[in-house]
PDB file of C-alpha atoms in Angstrom:
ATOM      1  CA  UNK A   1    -123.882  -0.952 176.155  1.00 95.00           C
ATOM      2  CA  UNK A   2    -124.090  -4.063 175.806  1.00 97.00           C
ATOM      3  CA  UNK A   3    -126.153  -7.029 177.400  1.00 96.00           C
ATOM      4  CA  UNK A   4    -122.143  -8.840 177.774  1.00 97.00           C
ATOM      5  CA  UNK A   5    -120.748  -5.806 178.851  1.00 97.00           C
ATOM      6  CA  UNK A   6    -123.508  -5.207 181.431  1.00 97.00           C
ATOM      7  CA  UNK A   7    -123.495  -8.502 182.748  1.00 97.00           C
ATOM      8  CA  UNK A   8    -119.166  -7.718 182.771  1.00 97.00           C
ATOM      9  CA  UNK A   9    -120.026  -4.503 184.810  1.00 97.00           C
ATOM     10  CA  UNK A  10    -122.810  -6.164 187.376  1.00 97.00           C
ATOM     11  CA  UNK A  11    -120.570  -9.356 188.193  1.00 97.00           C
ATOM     12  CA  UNK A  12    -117.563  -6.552 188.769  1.00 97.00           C
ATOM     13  CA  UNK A  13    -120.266  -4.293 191.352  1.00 97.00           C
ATOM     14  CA  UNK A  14    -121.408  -6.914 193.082  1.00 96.00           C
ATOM     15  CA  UNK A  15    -118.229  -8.918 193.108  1.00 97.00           C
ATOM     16  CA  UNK A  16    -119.366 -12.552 191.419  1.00 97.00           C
ATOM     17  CA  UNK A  17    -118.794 -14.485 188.319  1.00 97.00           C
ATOM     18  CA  UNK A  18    -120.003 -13.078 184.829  1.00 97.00           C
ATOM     19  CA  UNK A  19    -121.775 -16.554 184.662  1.00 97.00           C
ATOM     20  CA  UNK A  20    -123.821 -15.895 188.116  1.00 97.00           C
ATOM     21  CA  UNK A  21    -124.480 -12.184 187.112  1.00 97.00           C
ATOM     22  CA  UNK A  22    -126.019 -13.163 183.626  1.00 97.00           C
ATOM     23  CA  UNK A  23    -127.874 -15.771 185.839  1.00 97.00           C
ATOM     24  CA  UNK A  24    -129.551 -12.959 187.928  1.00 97.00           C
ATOM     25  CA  UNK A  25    -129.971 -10.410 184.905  1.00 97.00           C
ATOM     26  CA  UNK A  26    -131.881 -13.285 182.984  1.00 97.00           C
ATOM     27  CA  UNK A  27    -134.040 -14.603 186.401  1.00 97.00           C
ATOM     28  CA  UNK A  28    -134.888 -10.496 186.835  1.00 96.00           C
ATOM     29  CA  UNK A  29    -135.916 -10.428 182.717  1.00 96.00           C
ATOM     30  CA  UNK A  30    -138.318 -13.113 183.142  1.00 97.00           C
ATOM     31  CA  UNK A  31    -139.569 -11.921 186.630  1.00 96.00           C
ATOM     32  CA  UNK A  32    -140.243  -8.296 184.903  1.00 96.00           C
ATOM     33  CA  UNK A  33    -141.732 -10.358 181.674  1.00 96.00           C
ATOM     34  CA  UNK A  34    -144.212 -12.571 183.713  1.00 96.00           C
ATOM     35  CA  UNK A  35    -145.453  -9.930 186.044  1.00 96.00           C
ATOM     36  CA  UNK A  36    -146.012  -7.422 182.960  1.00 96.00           C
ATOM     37  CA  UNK A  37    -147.822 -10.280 181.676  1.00 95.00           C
ATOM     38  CA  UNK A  38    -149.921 -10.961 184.273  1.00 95.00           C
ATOM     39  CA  UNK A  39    -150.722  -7.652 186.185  1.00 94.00           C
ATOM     40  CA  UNK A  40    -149.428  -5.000 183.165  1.00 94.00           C
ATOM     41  CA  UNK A  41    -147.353  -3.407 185.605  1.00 96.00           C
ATOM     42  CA  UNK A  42    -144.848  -3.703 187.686  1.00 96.00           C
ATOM     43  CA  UNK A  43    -143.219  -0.734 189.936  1.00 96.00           C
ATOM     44  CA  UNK A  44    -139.288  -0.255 191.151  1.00 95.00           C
ATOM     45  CA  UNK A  45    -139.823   2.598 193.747  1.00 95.00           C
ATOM     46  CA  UNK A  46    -137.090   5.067 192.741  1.00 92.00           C
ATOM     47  CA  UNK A  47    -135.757   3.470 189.495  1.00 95.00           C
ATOM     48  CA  UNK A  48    -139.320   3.355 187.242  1.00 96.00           C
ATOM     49  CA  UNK A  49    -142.544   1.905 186.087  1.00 97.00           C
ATOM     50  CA  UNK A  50    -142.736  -0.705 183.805  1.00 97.00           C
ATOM     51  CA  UNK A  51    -146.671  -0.835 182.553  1.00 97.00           C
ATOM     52  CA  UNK A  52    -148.309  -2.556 179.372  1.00 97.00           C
ATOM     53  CA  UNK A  53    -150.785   0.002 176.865  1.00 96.00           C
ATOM     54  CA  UNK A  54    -152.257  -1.147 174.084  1.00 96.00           C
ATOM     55  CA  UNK A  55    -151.664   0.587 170.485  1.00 95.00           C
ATOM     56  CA  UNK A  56    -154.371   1.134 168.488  1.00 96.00           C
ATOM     57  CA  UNK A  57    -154.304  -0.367 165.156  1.00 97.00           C
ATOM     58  CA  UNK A  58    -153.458   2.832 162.501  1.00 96.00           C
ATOM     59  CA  UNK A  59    -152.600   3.229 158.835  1.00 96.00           C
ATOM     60  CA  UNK A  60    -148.816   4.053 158.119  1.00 96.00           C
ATOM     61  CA  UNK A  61    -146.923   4.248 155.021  1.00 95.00           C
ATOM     62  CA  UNK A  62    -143.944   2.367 153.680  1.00 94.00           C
ATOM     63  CA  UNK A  63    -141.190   4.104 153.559  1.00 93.00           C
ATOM     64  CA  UNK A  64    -139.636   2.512 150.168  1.00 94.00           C
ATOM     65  CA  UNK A  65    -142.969   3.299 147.994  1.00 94.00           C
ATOM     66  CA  UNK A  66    -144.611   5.406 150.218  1.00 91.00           C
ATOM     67  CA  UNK A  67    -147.978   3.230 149.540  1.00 95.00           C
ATOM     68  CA  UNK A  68    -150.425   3.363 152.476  1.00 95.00           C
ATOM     69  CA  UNK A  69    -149.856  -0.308 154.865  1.00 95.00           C
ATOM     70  CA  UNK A  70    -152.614  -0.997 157.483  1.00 96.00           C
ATOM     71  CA  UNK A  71    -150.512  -1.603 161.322  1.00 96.00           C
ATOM     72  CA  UNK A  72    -152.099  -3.696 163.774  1.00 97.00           C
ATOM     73  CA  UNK A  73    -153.163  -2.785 166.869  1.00 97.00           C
ATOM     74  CA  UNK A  74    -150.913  -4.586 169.584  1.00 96.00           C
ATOM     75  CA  UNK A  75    -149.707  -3.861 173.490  1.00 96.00           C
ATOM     76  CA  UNK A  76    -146.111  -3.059 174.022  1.00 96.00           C
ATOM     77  CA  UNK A  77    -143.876  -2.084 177.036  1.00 97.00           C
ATOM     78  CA  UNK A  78    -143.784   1.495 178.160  1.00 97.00           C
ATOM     79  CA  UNK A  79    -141.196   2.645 180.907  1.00 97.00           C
ATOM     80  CA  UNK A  80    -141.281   6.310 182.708  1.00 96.00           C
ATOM     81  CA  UNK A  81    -138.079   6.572 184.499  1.00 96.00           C
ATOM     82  CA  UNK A  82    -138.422   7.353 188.858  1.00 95.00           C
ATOM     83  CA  UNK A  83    -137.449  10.476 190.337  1.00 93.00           C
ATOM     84  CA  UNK A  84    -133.914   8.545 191.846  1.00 94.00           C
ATOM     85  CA  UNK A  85    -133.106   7.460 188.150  1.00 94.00           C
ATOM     86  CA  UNK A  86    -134.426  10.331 186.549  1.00 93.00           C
ATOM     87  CA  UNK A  87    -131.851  12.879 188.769  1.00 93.00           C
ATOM     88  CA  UNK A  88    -128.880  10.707 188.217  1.00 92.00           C
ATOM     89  CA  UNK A  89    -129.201  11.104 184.448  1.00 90.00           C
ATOM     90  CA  UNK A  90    -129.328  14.548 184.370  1.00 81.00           C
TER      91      UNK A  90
END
C-alpha cells in the first residue's frame, strides 16, 4: 500500500477529505518523529512501540566485488507490534 492509497482509505473510515486525512497522517508522522527524537520512544497501547537503538558500526561487504566496506555505526527506528495489532494479523 501506498502512502496515497492510505490516505484514500483513512479519509473513506473516518469520512473526510483525502486533503484533511493526508493533513492528519503527516501532523501524526512528525508527532511520532519529534517524540522518537526527543525521548527514543514513544508507546501506542495495543497497536506497538516505536523506540530508537543504536547500531554499532560493523564491517560488511559489497555485494558487486565482494571487497570488505567499513558501515557506520548509526540509531534507527525499531517497531515491535502490540498484542491488539499483533492478533489481527494473524
Amino acid at each position: 500500500m501506498t502512502k496515497a492509497e492510505l490516505i484514500g482509505v483513512i479519509a473513506k473510515a473516518a469520512d473526510i477529505t483525502k486533503d484533511k486525512a493526508a493533513k492528519s497522517l503527516n501532523a501524526y508522522e512528525t508527532a511520532v518523529a519529534k517524540e522518537l527524537k526527543k525521548s527514543g520512544k514513544l508507546v501506542l497501547v495495543g497497536f506497538g512501540t516505536f523506540s530508537v537503538v543504536k547500531r554499532k558500526a560493523r564491517e560488511g561487504r559489497n555485494p558487486q566485488t565482494g571487497k570488505a566496506i567499513k558501515i557506520p555505526a548509526k540509531k534507527v527506528v525499531k517497531f515491535k507490534a502490540g498484542k491488539d495489532l499483533a492478533g489481527k494479523v494473524k
